[in-house]
mmCIF file of C-alpha atoms and ligand atoms in Angstrom:
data_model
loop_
_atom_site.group_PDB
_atom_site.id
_atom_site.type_symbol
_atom_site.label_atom_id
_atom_site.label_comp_id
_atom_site.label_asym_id
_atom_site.label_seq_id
_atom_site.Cartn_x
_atom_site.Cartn_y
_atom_site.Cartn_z
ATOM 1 C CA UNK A 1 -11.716 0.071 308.394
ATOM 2 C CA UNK A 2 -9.921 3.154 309.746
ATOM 3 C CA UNK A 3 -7.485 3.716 312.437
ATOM 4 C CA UNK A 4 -9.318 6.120 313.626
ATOM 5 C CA UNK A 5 -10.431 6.268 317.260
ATOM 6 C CA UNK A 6 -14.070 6.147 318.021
ATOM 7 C CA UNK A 7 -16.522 7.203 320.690
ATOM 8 C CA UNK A 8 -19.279 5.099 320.811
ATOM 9 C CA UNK A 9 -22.207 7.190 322.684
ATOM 10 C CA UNK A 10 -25.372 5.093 323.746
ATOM 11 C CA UNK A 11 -27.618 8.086 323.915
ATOM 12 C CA UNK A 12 -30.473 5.569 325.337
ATOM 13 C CA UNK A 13 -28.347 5.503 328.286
ATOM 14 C CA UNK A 14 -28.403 9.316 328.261
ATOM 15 C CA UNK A 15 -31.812 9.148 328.004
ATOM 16 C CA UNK A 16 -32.155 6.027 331.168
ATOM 17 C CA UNK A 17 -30.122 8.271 333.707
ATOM 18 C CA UNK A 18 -32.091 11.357 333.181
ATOM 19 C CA UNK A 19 -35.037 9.137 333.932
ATOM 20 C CA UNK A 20 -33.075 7.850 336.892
ATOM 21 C CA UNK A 21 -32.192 11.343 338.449
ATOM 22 C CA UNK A 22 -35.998 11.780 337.623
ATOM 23 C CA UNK A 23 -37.563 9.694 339.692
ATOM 24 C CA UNK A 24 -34.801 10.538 342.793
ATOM 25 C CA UNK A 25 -36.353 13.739 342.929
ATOM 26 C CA UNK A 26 -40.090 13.354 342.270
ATOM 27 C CA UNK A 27 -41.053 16.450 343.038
ATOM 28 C CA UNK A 28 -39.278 18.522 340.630
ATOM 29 C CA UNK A 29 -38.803 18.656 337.099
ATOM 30 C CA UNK A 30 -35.544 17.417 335.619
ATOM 31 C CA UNK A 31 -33.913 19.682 333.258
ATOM 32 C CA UNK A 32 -30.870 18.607 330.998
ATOM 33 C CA UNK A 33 -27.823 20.528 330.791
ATOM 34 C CA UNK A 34 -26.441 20.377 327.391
ATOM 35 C CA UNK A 35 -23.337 23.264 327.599
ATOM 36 C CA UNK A 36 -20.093 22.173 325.733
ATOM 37 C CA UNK A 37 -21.844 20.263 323.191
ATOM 38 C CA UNK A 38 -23.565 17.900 325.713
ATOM 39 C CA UNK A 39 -20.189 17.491 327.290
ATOM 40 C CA UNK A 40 -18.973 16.702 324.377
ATOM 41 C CA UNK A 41 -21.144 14.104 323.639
ATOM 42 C CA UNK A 42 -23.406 15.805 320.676
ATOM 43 C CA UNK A 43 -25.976 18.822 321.806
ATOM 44 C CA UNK A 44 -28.168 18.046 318.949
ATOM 45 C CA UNK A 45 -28.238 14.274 319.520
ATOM 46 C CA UNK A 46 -28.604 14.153 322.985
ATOM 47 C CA UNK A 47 -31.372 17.156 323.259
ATOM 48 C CA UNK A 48 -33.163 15.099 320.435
ATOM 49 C CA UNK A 49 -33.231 11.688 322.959
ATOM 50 C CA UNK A 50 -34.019 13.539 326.319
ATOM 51 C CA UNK A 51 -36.633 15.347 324.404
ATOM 52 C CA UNK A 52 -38.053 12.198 323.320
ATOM 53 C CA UNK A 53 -37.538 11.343 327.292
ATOM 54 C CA UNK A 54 -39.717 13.598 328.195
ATOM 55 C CA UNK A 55 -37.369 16.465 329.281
ATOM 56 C CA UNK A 56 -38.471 19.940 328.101
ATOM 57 C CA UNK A 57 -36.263 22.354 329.806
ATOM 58 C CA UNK A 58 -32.367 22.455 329.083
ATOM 59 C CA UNK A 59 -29.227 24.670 329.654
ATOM 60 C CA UNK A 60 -26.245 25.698 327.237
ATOM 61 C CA UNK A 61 -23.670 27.936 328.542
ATOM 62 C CA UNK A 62 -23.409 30.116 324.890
ATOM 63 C CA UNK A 63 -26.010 31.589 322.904
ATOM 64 C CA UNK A 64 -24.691 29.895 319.683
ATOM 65 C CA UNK A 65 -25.132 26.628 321.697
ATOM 66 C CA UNK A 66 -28.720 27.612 322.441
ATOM 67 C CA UNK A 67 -29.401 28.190 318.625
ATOM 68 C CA UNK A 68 -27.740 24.980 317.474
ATOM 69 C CA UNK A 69 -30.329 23.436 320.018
ATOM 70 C CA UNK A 70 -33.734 25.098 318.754
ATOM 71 C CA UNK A 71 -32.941 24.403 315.433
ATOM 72 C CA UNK A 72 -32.769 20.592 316.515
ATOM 73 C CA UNK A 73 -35.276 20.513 318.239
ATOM 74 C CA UNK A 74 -37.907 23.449 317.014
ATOM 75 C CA UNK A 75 -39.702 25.749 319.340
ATOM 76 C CA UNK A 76 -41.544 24.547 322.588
ATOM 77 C CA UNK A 77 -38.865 23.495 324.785
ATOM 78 C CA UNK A 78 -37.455 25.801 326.829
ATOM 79 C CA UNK A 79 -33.445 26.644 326.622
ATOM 80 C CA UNK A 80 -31.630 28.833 329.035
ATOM 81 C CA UNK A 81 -28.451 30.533 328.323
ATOM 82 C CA UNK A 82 -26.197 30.353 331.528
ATOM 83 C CA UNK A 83 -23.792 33.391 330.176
ATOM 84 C CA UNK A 84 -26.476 35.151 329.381
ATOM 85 C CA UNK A 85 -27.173 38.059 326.997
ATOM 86 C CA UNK A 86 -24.858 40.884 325.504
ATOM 87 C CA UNK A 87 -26.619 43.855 323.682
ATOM 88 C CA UNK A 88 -25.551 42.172 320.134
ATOM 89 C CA UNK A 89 -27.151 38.954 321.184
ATOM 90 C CA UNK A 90 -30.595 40.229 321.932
ATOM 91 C CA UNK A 91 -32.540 39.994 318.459
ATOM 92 C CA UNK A 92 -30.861 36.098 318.232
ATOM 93 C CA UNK A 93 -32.633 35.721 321.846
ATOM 94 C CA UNK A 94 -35.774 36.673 320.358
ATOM 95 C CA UNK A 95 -35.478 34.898 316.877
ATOM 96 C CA UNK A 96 -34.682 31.860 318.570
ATOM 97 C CA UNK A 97 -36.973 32.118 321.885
ATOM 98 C CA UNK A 98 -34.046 31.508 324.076
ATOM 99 C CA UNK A 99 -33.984 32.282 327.694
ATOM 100 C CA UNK A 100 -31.111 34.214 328.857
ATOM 101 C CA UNK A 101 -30.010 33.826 332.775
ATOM 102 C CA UNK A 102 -29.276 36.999 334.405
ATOM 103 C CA UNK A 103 -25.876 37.071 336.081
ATOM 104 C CA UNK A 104 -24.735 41.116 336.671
ATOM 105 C CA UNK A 105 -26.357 44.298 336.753
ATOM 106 C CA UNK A 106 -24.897 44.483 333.750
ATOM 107 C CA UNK A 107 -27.376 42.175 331.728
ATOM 108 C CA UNK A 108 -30.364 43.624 334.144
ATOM 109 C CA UNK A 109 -30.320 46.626 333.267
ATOM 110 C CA UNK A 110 -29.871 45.124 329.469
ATOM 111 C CA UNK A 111 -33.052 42.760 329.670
ATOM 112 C CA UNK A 112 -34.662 45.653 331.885
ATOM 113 C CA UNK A 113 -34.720 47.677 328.736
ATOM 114 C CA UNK A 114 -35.438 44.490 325.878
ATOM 115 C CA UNK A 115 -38.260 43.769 324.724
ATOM 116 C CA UNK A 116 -40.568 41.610 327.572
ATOM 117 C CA UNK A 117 -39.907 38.070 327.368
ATOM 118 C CA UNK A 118 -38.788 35.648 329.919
ATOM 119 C CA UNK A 119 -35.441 35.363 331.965
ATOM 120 C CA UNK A 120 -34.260 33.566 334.801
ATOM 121 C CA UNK A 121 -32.570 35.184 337.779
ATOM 122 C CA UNK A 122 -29.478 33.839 338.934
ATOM 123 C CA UNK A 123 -27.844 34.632 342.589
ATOM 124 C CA UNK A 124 -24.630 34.022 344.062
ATOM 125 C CA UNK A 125 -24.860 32.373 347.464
ATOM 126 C CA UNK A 126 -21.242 31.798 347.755
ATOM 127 C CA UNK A 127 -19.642 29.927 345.121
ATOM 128 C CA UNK A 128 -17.829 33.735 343.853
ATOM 129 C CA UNK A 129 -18.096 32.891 340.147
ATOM 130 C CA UNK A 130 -20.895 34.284 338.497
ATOM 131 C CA UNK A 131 -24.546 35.440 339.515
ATOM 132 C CA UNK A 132 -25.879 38.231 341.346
ATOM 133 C CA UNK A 133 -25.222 39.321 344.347
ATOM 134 C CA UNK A 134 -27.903 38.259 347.167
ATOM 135 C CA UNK A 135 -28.266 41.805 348.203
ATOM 136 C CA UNK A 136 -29.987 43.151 345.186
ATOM 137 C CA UNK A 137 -33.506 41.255 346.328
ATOM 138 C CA UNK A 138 -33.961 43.932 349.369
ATOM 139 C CA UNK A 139 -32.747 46.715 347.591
ATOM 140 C CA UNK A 140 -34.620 46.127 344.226
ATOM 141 C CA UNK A 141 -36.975 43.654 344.954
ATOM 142 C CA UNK A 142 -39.527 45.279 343.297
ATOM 143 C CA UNK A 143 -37.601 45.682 339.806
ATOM 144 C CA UNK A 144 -36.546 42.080 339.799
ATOM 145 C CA UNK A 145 -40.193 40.843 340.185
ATOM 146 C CA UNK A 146 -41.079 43.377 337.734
ATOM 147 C CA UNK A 147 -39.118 41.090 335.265
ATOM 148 C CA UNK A 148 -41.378 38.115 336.011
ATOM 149 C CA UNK A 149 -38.648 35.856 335.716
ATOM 150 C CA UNK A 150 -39.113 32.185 334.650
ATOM 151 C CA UNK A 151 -36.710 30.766 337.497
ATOM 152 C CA UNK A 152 -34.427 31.685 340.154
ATOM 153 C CA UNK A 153 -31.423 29.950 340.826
ATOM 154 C CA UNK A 154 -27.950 29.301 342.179
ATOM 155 C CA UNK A 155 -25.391 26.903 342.433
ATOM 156 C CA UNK A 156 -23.432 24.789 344.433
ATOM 157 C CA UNK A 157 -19.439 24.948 345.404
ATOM 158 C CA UNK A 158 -19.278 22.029 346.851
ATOM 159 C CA UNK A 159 -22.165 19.539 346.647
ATOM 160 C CA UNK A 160 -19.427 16.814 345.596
ATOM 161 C CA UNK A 161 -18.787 16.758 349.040
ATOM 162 C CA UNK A 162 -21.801 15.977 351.072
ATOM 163 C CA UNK A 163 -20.568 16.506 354.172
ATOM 164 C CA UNK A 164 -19.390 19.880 353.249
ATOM 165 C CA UNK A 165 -21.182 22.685 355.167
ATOM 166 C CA UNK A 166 -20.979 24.834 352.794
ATOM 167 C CA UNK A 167 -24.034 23.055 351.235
ATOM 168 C CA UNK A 168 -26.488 23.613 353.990
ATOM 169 C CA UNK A 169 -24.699 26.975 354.248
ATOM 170 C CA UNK A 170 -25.966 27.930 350.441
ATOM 171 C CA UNK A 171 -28.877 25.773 350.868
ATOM 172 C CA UNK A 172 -30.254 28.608 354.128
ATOM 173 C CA UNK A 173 -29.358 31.423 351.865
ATOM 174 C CA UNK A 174 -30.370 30.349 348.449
ATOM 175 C CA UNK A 175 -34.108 29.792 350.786
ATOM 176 C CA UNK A 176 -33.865 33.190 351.869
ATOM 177 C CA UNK A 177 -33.738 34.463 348.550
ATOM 178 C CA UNK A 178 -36.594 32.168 347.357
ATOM 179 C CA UNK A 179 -39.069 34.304 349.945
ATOM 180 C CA UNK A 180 -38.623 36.983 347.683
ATOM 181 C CA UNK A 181 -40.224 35.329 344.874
ATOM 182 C CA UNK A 182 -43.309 33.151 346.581
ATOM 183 C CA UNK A 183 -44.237 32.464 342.604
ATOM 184 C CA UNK A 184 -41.279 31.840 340.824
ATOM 185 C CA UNK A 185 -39.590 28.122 340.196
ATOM 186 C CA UNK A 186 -36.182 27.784 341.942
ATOM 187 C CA UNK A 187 -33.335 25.849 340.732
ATOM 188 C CA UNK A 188 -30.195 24.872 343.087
ATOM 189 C CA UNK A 189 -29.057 21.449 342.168
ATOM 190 C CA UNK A 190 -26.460 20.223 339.567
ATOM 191 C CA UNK A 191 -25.718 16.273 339.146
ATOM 192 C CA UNK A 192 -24.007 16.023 342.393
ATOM 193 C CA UNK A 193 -26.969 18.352 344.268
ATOM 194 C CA UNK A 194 -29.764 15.844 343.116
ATOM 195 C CA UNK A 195 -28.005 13.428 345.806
ATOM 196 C CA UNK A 196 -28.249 15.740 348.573
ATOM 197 C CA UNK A 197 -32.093 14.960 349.083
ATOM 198 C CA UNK A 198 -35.163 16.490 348.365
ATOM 199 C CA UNK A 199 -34.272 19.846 350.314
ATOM 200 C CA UNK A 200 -31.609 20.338 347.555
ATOM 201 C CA UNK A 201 -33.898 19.895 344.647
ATOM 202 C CA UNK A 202 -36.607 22.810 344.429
ATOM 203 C CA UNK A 203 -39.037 23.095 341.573
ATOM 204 C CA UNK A 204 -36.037 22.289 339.182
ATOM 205 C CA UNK A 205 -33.140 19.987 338.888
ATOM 206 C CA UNK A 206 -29.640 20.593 336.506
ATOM 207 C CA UNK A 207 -27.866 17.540 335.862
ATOM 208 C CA UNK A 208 -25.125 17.441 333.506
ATOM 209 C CA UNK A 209 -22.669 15.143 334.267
ATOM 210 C CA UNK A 210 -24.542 12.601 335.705
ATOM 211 C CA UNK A 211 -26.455 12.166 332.211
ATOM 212 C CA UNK A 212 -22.979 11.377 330.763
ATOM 213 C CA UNK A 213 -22.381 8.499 333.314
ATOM 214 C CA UNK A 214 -20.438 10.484 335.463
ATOM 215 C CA UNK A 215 -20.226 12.169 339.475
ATOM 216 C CA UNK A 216 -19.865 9.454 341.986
ATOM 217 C CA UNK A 217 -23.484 8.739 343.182
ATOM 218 C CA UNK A 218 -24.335 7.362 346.144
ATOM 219 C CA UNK A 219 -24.787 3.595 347.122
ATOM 220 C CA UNK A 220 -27.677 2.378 346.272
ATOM 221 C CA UNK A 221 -28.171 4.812 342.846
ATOM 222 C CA UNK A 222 -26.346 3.551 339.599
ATOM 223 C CA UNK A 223 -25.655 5.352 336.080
ATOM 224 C CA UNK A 224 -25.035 3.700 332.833
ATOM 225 C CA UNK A 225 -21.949 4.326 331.649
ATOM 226 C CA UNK A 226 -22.746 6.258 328.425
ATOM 227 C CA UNK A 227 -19.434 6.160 325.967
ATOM 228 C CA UNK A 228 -17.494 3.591 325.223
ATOM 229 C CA UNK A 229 -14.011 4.750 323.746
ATOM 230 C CA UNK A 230 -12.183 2.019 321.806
ATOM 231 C CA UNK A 231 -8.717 2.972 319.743
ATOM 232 C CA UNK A 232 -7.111 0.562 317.475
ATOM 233 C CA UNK A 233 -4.197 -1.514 317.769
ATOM 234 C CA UNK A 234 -1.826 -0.545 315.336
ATOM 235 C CA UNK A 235 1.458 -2.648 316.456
ATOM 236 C CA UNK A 236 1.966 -6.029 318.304
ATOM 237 C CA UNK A 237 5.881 -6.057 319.490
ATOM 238 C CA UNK A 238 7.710 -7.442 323.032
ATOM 239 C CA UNK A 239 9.742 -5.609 324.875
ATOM 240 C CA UNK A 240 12.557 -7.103 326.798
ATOM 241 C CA UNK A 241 13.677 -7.052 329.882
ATOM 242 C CA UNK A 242 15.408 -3.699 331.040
ATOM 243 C CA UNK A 243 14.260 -1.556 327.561
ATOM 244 C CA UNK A 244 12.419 1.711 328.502
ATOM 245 C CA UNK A 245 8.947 2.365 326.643
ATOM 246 C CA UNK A 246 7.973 6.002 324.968
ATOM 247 C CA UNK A 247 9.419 9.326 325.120
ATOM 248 C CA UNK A 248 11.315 10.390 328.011
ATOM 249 C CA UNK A 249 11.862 6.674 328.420
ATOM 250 C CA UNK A 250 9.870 6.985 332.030
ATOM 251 C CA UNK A 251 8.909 3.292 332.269
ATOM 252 C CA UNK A 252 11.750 0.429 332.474
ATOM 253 C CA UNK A 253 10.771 -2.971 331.651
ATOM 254 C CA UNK A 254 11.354 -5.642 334.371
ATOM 255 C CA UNK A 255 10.724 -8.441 332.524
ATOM 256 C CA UNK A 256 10.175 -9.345 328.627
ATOM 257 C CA UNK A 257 6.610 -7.735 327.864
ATOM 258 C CA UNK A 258 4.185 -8.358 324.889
ATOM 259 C CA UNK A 259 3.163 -4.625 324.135
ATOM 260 C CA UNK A 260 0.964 -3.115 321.484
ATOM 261 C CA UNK A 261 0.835 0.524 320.492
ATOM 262 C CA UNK A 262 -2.689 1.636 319.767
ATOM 263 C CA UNK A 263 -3.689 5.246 317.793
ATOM 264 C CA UNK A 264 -5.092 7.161 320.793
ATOM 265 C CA UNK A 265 -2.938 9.993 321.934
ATOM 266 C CA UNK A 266 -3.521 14.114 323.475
ATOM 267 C CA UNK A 267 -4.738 14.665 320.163
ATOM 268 C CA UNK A 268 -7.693 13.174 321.100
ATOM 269 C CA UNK A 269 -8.473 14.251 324.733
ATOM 270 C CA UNK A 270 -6.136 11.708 326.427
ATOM 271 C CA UNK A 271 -4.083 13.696 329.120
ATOM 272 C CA UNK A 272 -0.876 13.752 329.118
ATOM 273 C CA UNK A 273 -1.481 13.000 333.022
ATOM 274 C CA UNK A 274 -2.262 9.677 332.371
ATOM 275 C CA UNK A 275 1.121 8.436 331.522
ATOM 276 C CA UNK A 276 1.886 5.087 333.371
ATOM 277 C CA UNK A 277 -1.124 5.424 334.818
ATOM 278 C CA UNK A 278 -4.130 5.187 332.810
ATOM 279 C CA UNK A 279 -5.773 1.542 332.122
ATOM 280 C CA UNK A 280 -7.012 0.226 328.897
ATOM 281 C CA UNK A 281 -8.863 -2.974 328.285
ATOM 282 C CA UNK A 282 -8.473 -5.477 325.738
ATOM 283 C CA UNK A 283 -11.266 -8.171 325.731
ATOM 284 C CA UNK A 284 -12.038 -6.879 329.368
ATOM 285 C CA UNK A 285 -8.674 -7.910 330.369
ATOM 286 C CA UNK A 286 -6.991 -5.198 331.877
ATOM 287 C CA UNK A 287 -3.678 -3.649 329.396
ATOM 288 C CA UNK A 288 -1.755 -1.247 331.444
ATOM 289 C CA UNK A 289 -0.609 2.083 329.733
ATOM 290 C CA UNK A 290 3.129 1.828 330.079
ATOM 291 C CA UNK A 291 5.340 5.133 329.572
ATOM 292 C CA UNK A 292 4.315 8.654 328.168
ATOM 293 C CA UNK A 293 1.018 9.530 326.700
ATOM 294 C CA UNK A 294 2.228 10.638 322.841
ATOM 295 C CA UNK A 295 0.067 12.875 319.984
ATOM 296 C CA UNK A 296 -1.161 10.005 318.440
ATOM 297 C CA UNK A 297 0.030 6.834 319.925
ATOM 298 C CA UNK A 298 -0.242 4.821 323.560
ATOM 299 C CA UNK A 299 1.786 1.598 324.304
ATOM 300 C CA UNK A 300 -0.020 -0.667 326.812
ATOM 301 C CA UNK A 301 0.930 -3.761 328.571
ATOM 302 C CA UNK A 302 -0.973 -6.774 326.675
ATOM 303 C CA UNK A 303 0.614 -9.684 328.822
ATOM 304 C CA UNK A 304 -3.576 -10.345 330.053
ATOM 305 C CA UNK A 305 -5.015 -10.819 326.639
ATOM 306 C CA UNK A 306 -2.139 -11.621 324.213
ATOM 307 C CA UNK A 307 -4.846 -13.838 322.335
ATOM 308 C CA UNK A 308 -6.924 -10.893 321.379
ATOM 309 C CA UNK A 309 -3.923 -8.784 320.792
ATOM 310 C CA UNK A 310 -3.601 -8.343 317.302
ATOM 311 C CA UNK A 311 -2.638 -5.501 314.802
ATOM 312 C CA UNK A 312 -6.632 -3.807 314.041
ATOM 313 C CA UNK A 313 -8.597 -5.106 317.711
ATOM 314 C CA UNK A 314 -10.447 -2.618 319.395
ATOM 315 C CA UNK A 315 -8.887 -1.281 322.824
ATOM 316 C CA UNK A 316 -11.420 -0.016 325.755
ATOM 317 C CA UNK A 317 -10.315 3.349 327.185
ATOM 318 C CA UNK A 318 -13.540 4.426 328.381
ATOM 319 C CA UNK A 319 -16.890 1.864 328.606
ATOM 320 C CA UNK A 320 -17.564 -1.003 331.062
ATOM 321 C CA UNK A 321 -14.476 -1.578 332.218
ATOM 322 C CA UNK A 322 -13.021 1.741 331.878
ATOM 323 C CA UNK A 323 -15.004 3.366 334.251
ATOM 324 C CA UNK A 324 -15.366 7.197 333.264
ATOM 325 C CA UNK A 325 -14.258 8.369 337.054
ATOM 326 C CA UNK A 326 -11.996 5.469 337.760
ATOM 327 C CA UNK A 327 -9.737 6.164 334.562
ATOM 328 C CA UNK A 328 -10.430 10.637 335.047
ATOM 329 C CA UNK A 329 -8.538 10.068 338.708
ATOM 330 C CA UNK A 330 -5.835 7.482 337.253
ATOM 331 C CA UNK A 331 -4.582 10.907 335.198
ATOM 332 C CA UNK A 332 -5.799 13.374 338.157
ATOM 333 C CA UNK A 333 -8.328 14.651 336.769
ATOM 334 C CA UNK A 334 -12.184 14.455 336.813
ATOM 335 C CA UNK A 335 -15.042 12.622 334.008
ATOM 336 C CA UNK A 336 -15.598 16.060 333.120
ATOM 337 C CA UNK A 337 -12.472 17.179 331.806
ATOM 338 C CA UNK A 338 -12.095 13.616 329.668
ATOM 339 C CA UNK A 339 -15.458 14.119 328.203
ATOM 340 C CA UNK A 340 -14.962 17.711 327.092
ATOM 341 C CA UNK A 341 -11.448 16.969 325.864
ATOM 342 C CA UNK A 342 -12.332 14.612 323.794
ATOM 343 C CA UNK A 343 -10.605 15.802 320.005
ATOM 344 C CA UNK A 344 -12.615 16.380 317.050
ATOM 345 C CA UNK A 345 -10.410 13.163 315.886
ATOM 346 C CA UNK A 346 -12.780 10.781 317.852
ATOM 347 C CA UNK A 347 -15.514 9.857 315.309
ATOM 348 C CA UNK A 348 -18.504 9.762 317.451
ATOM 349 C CA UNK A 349 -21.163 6.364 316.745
ATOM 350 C CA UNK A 350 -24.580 6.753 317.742
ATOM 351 C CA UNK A 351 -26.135 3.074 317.262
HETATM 352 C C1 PLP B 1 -22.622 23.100 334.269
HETATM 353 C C2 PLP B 1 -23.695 23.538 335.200
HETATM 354 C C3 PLP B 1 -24.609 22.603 335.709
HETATM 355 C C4 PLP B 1 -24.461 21.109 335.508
HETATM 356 O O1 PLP B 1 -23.452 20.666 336.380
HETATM 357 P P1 PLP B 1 -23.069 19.128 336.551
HETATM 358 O O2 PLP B 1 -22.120 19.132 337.684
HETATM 359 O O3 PLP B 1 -22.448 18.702 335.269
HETATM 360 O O4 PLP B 1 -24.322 18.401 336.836
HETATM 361 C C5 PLP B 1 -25.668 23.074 336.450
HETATM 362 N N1 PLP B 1 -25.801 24.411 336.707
HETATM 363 C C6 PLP B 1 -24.931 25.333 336.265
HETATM 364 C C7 PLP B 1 -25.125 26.754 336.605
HETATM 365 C C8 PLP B 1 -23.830 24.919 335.509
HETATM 366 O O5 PLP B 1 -22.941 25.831 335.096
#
C-alpha cells in the first residue's frame, strides 16, 4: 500500500449526469465537454463511457486534446476544437476529422481557404473573450453560409446567476444571429445554461462541469458526485492546549487535540486557500483542517473519529461528504479550479 493520494473517479456517474442533463432538455442533443483532460478527470476514459452513453458530439479546447480523443474513441463521433485552427494545425484537422470552431477573422479567412470540411461558427454576444463579433453576419452573411458550418454558437457570462439579465440579454442576441442561419444547429448553453429552461438550450447543449458533479443545480435536479479523493493518514499525535499547528503557526490550540497529518498537500491541487478552512472526513465524521495547507502534508482535527484514526486510514477530501462545491468555496474558489488542479501525484482509480 502506498501513501500516495488517490482520486477515485466513478465514470458511471459521469455517464448518469449526462443522462440527467439529457432528459432536462429533451429537445436537444447533449454534447460532452471534455477540455482539460475531462476536467481533469481522464479525456480518454470519460469520452469512452459517455460514448457508450450515447453521447456523440464532444468539445476539447486544444487540438492535441481532440487527437488524444479520436484515437480513443475512432472516427464517427464528432469533436470540436474550441481554440480552433492555426495554419500548422490544418493537415492534423483533417487526419484526425476534427472540427475546428471559428473564433476571429483570423481562422475564417484560414478555413475559408482549407480544404472543405466542416466548422462551427462561434459569436460573441457579450461575454468579450473569444468568438466573433455579431456584426460579421450582415456584412458577410453570405461567406459565412458559404462555409456550411456544422453549428453556431455562443456562450454565456453569467448563466451561474439566473437572475442575471445579462442572460436574456445574450439569449435576444445570440436569436438574432440564429435568423441568419434558418439551417444550421445552435449551441448556447454550458452546465449552468441547461438550468435556464428550454429557451436556453437550442439544438445543442455543452455541459462540462455538471458531468463532473459540479455547478449548483437547481432544487429539484441532483448530480452524483463523481470523485472521491481520499489521502492517507500518515501520523496520529495530540496537540495540547495553547501549541500552534503548521507553518506560520496560524492556528492556536484551545484545548488538547488528537490530530493526524495526512499526505495531501498543493502538490496535489489542494489550495493553499484552504488553510483552516477546508474539511476532511474520516469515517464520515467531519476532521477539520487545522493551520496551513503544506507541499505534501495537511493536519486535521480527528477529535470526531479518533476510533478510525489510525496511521494508513483513508481521509475524504472530496466524495459524499466532501461535497465538490461545498469544500471549492471553503478555500474561495470554485469545483472547477479543484478538479483541474488536481497534481499528476493523485493516482486516478477507475473501478
Ligand atoms: C468550457 C466550456 C463549456 C463547458 O462549460 P461548463 O461551465 O463546464 O459546463 C461550454 N462551452 C464553452 C465554449 C466552453 O469553453
Amino acid at each position: 500500500m502506498s501513501s500516495r493520494p488517490q482520486a477515485t473517479i466513478h465514470l458511471a456517474n459521469i455517464a448518469a449526469n449526462w443522462q440527467a442533463l439529457d432528459r432536462l432538455n429533451p429537445g436537444a442533443t447533449t454534447s460532452g465537454v471534455i477540455k482539460a483532460d475531462a476536467y481533469g478527470l481522464g479525456a480518454r476514459e470519460v469520452a469512452r463511457r459517455l460514448a457508450k452513453a450515447g453521447c456523440n458530439t464532444f468539445f476539447v479546447a486544444h487540438v492535441e486534446e481532440g487527437v488524444s480523443v479520436r484515437r480513443e474513441l475512432g472516427f464517427g463521433a464528432r469533436i470540436f476544437v474550441l481554440n480552433g485552427p492555426f495554419p500548422e494545425d490544418l493537415r492534423i484537422y483533417r487526419d484526425a476529422d476534427l472540427t475546428p470552431v471559428i473564433s476571429t477573422p483570423q481562422q475564417l479567412m484560414l478555413w475559408s481557404r482549407a480544404p472543405r470540411a466542416g466548422c462551427a461558427l462561434h459569436f460573441d454576444t457579450g461575454i468579450n473573450r473569444l468568438g466573433l463579433s455579431p456584426g460579421i453576419v450582415e456584412k458577410q452573411a453570405e461567406a459565412l453560409r458559404k462555409l456550411q458550418p456544422l453549428l453556431i454558437m455562443s456562450h454565456l457570462a453569467c448563466a451561474d446567476e439566473p437572475d442575471n439579465p445579462m442572460n436574456a440579454q445574450q439569449l435576444k442576441a445570440f436569436t438574432q444571429i440564429t435568423k441568419a442561419f434558418p439551417d444550421v444547429p445552435a449551441s448556447l448553453a454550458n452546465s449552468a445554461g441547461c438550468y435556464l429552461g428550454p429557451a436556453y438550450a437550442f439544438d445543442l447543449t455543452r455541459p462540462g462541469i455538471a458531468l463532473y458533479g459540479g455547478s449548483l443545480p437547481p432544487l429539484g435536479f441532483a448530480l452524483e458526485p463523481v470523485v472521491l479523493l481520499e489521502a492517507s493518514i500518515l501520523s496520529v499525535f495530540e496537540g495540547k492546549a495553547g501549541e500552534t499547528v503548521g507553518y506560520g503557526a496560524t492556528h492556536t490550540l484551545k484545548q488538547d487535540t488528537p490530530l493526524a497529518t495526512v499526505a495531501l498537500g498543493y502538490a496535489d491541487g489542494i489550495p493553499r486557500s484552504g488553510a483552516n478552512a477546508l474539511m476532511s472526513y474520516l469515517d464520515a465524521a467531519p476532521c477539520p483542517v487545522l493551520g496551513r495547507i503544506s507541499m505534501d502534508l495537511i493536519t486535521i482535527d480527528v477529535s470526531k473519529a479518533q476510533k478510525a484514526a489510525k496511521s494508513g486510514a483513508r481521509v475524504e477530501f472530496l466524495g459524499y461528504n466532501a461535497k465538490l462545491e461545498e469544500q471549492a468555496a471553503r478555500a474561495g474558489t470554485l469545483g472547477y479550479e479543484l478538479l483541474t488542479g488536481l497534481g499528476n501525484r493523485v493516482k486516478r482509480i477507475y473501478p
